[in-house]
PDB file of C-alpha atoms in Angstrom:
ATOM      1  CA  UNK A 227      27.065  20.925   3.509  1.00  0.00           C
ATOM      2  CA  UNK A 228      24.751  18.348   4.941  1.00  0.00           C
ATOM      3  CA  UNK A 229      22.544  16.103   2.231  1.00  0.00           C
ATOM      4  CA  UNK A 230      19.369  14.358   3.312  1.00  0.00           C
ATOM      5  CA  UNK A 231      21.408  11.180   4.158  1.00  0.00           C
ATOM      6  CA  UNK A 232      23.726  12.749   6.172  1.00  0.00           C
ATOM      7  CA  UNK A 233      23.441  11.172   9.814  1.00  0.00           C
ATOM      8  CA  UNK A 234      26.325  12.872  11.679  1.00  0.00           C
ATOM      9  CA  UNK A 235      24.143  16.190  12.338  1.00  0.00           C
ATOM     10  CA  UNK A 236      21.570  16.558  14.943  1.00  0.00           C
ATOM     11  CA  UNK A 237      18.277  17.105  13.501  1.00  0.00           C
ATOM     12  CA  UNK A 238      16.816  20.197  13.920  1.00  0.00           C
ATOM     13  CA  UNK A 239      13.139  21.271  15.571  1.00  0.00           C
ATOM     14  CA  UNK A 240      11.854  20.912  12.262  1.00  0.00           C
ATOM     15  CA  UNK A 241      12.730  17.973  11.158  1.00  0.00           C
ATOM     16  CA  UNK A 242      11.882  16.603  14.322  1.00  0.00           C
ATOM     17  CA  UNK A 243       8.090  18.005  14.249  1.00  0.00           C
ATOM     18  CA  UNK A 244       7.894  16.878  10.420  1.00  0.00           C
ATOM     19  CA  UNK A 245       9.242  12.897  11.851  1.00  0.00           C
ATOM     20  CA  UNK A 246       6.534  13.278  14.636  1.00  0.00           C
ATOM     21  CA  UNK A 247       3.660  14.681  12.067  1.00  0.00           C
ATOM     22  CA  UNK A 248       4.673  11.677   9.902  1.00  0.00           C
ATOM     23  CA  UNK A 249       4.254   9.023  12.604  1.00  0.00           C
ATOM     24  CA  UNK A 250       0.992  10.485  13.292  1.00  0.00           C
ATOM     25  CA  UNK A 251      -0.009  10.348   9.950  1.00  0.00           C
ATOM     26  CA  UNK A 252       1.064   6.459   9.640  1.00  0.00           C
ATOM     27  CA  UNK A 253      -0.785   5.793  12.807  1.00  0.00           C
ATOM     28  CA  UNK A 254      -3.986   7.343  11.683  1.00  0.00           C
ATOM     29  CA  UNK A 255      -3.754   5.540   8.102  1.00  0.00           C
ATOM     30  CA  UNK A 256      -3.051   2.244   9.836  1.00  0.00           C
ATOM     31  CA  UNK A 257      -5.835   2.491  12.030  1.00  0.00           C
ATOM     32  CA  UNK A 258      -8.325   3.562   9.455  1.00  0.00           C
ATOM     33  CA  UNK A 259      -6.647   0.785   7.263  1.00  0.00           C
ATOM     34  CA  UNK A 260      -7.276  -1.986   9.928  1.00  0.00           C
ATOM     35  CA  UNK A 261     -11.061  -0.540  10.752  1.00  0.00           C
ATOM     36  CA  UNK A 262     -11.754  -0.901   6.608  1.00  0.00           C
ATOM     37  CA  UNK A 263     -10.550  -4.550   6.721  1.00  0.00           C
ATOM     38  CA  UNK A 264     -12.601  -5.548   9.468  1.00  0.00           C
ATOM     39  CA  UNK A 265     -15.864  -4.213   8.276  1.00  0.00           C
ATOM     40  CA  UNK A 266     -15.115  -6.449   5.479  1.00  0.00           C
ATOM     41  CA  UNK A 267     -14.098  -9.439   7.759  1.00  0.00           C
ATOM     42  CA  UNK A 268     -10.563  -9.202   6.421  1.00  0.00           C
ATOM     43  CA  UNK A 269      -7.000  -8.586   8.151  1.00  0.00           C
ATOM     44  CA  UNK A 270      -4.773  -5.913   7.463  1.00  0.00           C
ATOM     45  CA  UNK A 271      -2.345  -8.156   5.843  1.00  0.00           C
ATOM     46  CA  UNK A 272      -5.512  -9.970   3.785  1.00  0.00           C
ATOM     47  CA  UNK A 273      -6.868  -6.373   2.416  1.00  0.00           C
ATOM     48  CA  UNK A 274      -2.911  -5.399   1.717  1.00  0.00           C
ATOM     49  CA  UNK A 275      -2.462  -8.219  -0.261  1.00  0.00           C
ATOM     50  CA  UNK A 276      -5.983  -8.401  -2.279  1.00  0.00           C
ATOM     51  CA  UNK A 277      -5.410  -4.372  -2.787  1.00  0.00           C
ATOM     52  CA  UNK A 278      -2.201  -5.392  -4.544  1.00  0.00           C
ATOM     53  CA  UNK A 279      -3.820  -7.996  -6.677  1.00  0.00           C
ATOM     54  CA  UNK A 280      -6.699  -6.277  -7.699  1.00  0.00           C
ATOM     55  CA  UNK A 281      -4.271  -3.946  -9.492  1.00  0.00           C
ATOM     56  CA  UNK A 282      -2.385  -6.989 -11.369  1.00  0.00           C
ATOM     57  CA  UNK A 283      -1.703 -10.737 -10.842  1.00  0.00           C
ATOM     58  CA  UNK A 284       1.532 -11.081  -9.290  1.00  0.00           C
ATOM     59  CA  UNK A 285       3.493 -14.598  -8.192  1.00  0.00           C
ATOM     60  CA  UNK A 286       3.822 -15.545  -4.624  1.00  0.00           C
ATOM     61  CA  UNK A 287       7.285 -14.487  -4.288  1.00  0.00           C
ATOM     62  CA  UNK A 288       6.477 -10.799  -5.239  1.00  0.00           C
ATOM     63  CA  UNK A 289       3.536 -10.833  -3.137  1.00  0.00           C
ATOM     64  CA  UNK A 290       6.081 -11.787  -0.574  1.00  0.00           C
ATOM     65  CA  UNK A 291       8.579  -8.954  -1.444  1.00  0.00           C
ATOM     66  CA  UNK A 292       5.920  -6.311  -1.519  1.00  0.00           C
ATOM     67  CA  UNK A 293       4.458  -7.599   1.968  1.00  0.00           C
ATOM     68  CA  UNK A 294       8.002  -7.881   3.433  1.00  0.00           C
ATOM     69  CA  UNK A 295       6.916 -11.494   4.802  1.00  0.00           C
ATOM     70  CA  UNK A 296       7.926 -14.993   3.800  1.00  0.00           C
ATOM     71  CA  UNK A 297       6.303 -16.650   1.081  1.00  0.00           C
ATOM     72  CA  UNK A 298       4.899 -19.204   3.039  1.00  0.00           C
ATOM     73  CA  UNK A 299       2.746 -16.678   4.807  1.00  0.00           C
ATOM     74  CA  UNK A 300       1.344 -15.467   1.496  1.00  0.00           C
ATOM     75  CA  UNK A 301       0.500 -19.021   0.614  1.00  0.00           C
ATOM     76  CA  UNK A 302      -1.606 -18.577   3.704  1.00  0.00           C
ATOM     77  CA  UNK A 303      -3.165 -15.527   3.236  1.00  0.00           C
ATOM     78  CA  UNK A 304      -4.192 -16.581  -0.415  1.00  0.00           C
ATOM     79  CA  UNK A 305      -5.728 -19.829   0.551  1.00  0.00           C
ATOM     80  CA  UNK A 306      -7.960 -17.998   2.799  1.00  0.00           C
ATOM     81  CA  UNK A 307      -8.674 -15.610   0.081  1.00  0.00           C
ATOM     82  CA  UNK A 308      -9.227 -17.914  -2.528  1.00  0.00           C
ATOM     83  CA  UNK A 309     -11.770 -19.915   0.016  1.00  0.00           C
ATOM     84  CA  UNK A 310     -14.176 -16.891   0.137  1.00  0.00           C
ATOM     85  CA  UNK A 311     -13.800 -16.567  -3.707  1.00  0.00           C
ATOM     86  CA  UNK A 312     -11.587 -13.078  -3.857  1.00  0.00           C
ATOM     87  CA  UNK A 313      -8.816 -14.658  -5.057  1.00  0.00           C
ATOM     88  CA  UNK A 314      -7.697 -17.444  -7.475  1.00  0.00           C
ATOM     89  CA  UNK A 315      -4.394 -19.068  -8.555  1.00  0.00           C
ATOM     90  CA  UNK A 316      -3.615 -19.022 -12.351  1.00  0.00           C
ATOM     91  CA  UNK A 317      -0.726 -20.275 -14.268  1.00  0.00           C
ATOM     92  CA  UNK A 318       1.748 -17.051 -15.177  1.00  0.00           C
ATOM     93  CA  UNK A 319       1.296 -16.466 -19.001  1.00  0.00           C
ATOM     94  CA  UNK A 320       4.732 -15.811 -19.346  1.00  0.00           C
ATOM     95  CA  UNK A 321       5.973 -18.939 -17.527  1.00  0.00           C
ATOM     96  CA  UNK A 322       3.271 -21.767 -16.981  1.00  0.00           C
ATOM     97  CA  UNK A 323       5.378 -23.135 -14.723  1.00  0.00           C
ATOM     98  CA  UNK A 324       4.779 -20.252 -11.971  1.00  0.00           C
ATOM     99  CA  UNK A 325       1.809 -19.882 -10.736  1.00  0.00           C
ATOM    100  CA  UNK A 326       0.183 -16.315 -10.110  1.00  0.00           C
ATOM    101  CA  UNK A 327      -2.291 -15.084  -7.657  1.00  0.00           C
ATOM    102  CA  UNK A 328      -5.358 -12.703  -9.188  1.00  0.00           C
ATOM    103  CA  UNK A 329      -7.889 -10.985  -7.612  1.00  0.00           C
ATOM    104  CA  UNK A 330     -11.312 -12.434  -8.904  1.00  0.00           C
ATOM    105  CA  UNK A 331     -14.151  -9.938  -9.962  1.00  0.00           C
ATOM    106  CA  UNK A 332     -15.517 -10.053  -6.478  1.00  0.00           C
ATOM    107  CA  UNK A 333     -12.196  -9.506  -4.999  1.00  0.00           C
ATOM    108  CA  UNK A 334     -11.475  -6.086  -7.145  1.00  0.00           C
ATOM    109  CA  UNK A 335     -14.930  -4.953  -5.747  1.00  0.00           C
ATOM    110  CA  UNK A 336     -14.229  -5.571  -2.323  1.00  0.00           C
ATOM    111  CA  UNK A 337     -10.607  -3.623  -2.826  1.00  0.00           C
ATOM    112  CA  UNK A 338     -12.513  -0.926  -4.576  1.00  0.00           C
ATOM    113  CA  UNK A 339     -14.677  -0.621  -1.576  1.00  0.00           C
ATOM    114  CA  UNK A 340     -11.624  -0.908   0.728  1.00  0.00           C
ATOM    115  CA  UNK A 341     -10.054   1.916  -1.052  1.00  0.00           C
ATOM    116  CA  UNK A 342     -12.908   4.150  -1.074  1.00  0.00           C
ATOM    117  CA  UNK A 343     -13.820   3.505   2.734  1.00  0.00           C
ATOM    118  CA  UNK A 344     -10.714   4.822   3.744  1.00  0.00           C
ATOM    119  CA  UNK A 345     -11.805   8.376   5.492  1.00  0.00           C
ATOM    120  CA  UNK A 346      -8.781   9.673   7.161  1.00  0.00           C
ATOM    121  CA  UNK A 347      -6.605  11.459   4.626  1.00  0.00           C
ATOM    122  CA  UNK A 348      -9.773  12.128   2.277  1.00  0.00           C
ATOM    123  CA  UNK A 349     -11.102  15.235   3.840  1.00  0.00           C
ATOM    124  CA  UNK A 350      -7.886  16.879   4.832  1.00  0.00           C
ATOM    125  CA  UNK A 351      -6.187  16.481   1.243  1.00  0.00           C
ATOM    126  CA  UNK A 352      -9.597  17.778  -0.561  1.00  0.00           C
ATOM    127  CA  UNK A 353      -9.065  20.876   1.718  1.00  0.00           C
ATOM    128  CA  UNK A 354      -5.684  21.601   0.054  1.00  0.00           C
ATOM    129  CA  UNK A 355      -5.328  23.226  -3.292  1.00  0.00           C
ATOM    130  CA  UNK A 356      -3.943  21.354  -6.241  1.00  0.00           C
ATOM    131  CA  UNK A 357      -0.813  22.968  -6.022  1.00  0.00           C
ATOM    132  CA  UNK A 358      -0.306  22.013  -2.357  1.00  0.00           C
ATOM    133  CA  UNK A 359      -1.218  18.069  -3.232  1.00  0.00           C
ATOM    134  CA  UNK A 360       1.069  18.443  -6.124  1.00  0.00           C
ATOM    135  CA  UNK A 361       4.080  20.033  -3.766  1.00  0.00           C
ATOM    136  CA  UNK A 362       2.904  16.946  -1.069  1.00  0.00           C
ATOM    137  CA  UNK A 363       3.005  13.908  -3.609  1.00  0.00           C
ATOM    138  CA  UNK A 364       6.475  15.513  -4.741  1.00  0.00           C
ATOM    139  CA  UNK A 365       8.047  15.740  -1.357  1.00  0.00           C
ATOM    140  CA  UNK A 366       6.421  12.092  -0.219  1.00  0.00           C
ATOM    141  CA  UNK A 367       8.039  10.971  -3.758  1.00  0.00           C
ATOM    142  CA  UNK A 368      11.160  12.281  -2.694  1.00  0.00           C
ATOM    143  CA  UNK A 369      11.208  10.708   0.690  1.00  0.00           C
ATOM    144  CA  UNK A 370      10.452   7.239  -0.748  1.00  0.00           C
ATOM    145  CA  UNK A 371      13.085   7.596  -3.541  1.00  0.00           C
ATOM    146  CA  UNK A 372      10.931   7.968  -6.218  1.00  0.00           C
ATOM    147  CA  UNK A 373      11.898  10.906  -8.941  1.00  0.00           C
ATOM    148  CA  UNK A 374       9.095  13.390  -9.655  1.00  0.00           C
ATOM    149  CA  UNK A 375       8.015  12.922 -13.474  1.00  0.00           C
ATOM    150  CA  UNK A 376       7.918  16.815 -13.295  1.00  0.00           C
ATOM    151  CA  UNK A 377      11.727  16.798 -12.476  1.00  0.00           C
TER     152      UNK A 377
END
């Protein structure tokens, strides 16, 4: 019996179609995200970092892990956002030797506007019933390795 991780079998036509559709969704989301970032004079990486920091302050190393890049790259991104007043560095309350980056009030406002301006998926998702959105969410959670809380 094949499992989702079994790579010895050829994918069936439905699986190939789903993979193609996921690729199209990712491409459209990425384009929408880049456009929304550019409208705020941000690069995609700056927008992603700002969005992460709008949720919680994070140490540079953790930001680098989440962005899948080198810590030195994160330092440059934080420097540019800090120069614009969107991010600030502060001592980590748990370990004052460590610095965390945190969104300023203006940074949180810009991140909120960025999220609210993403148009690609909003209308199609609004057209789905709540049950369909829950099923889609649960399927996506399974794909990324998260377990749905309802299970």
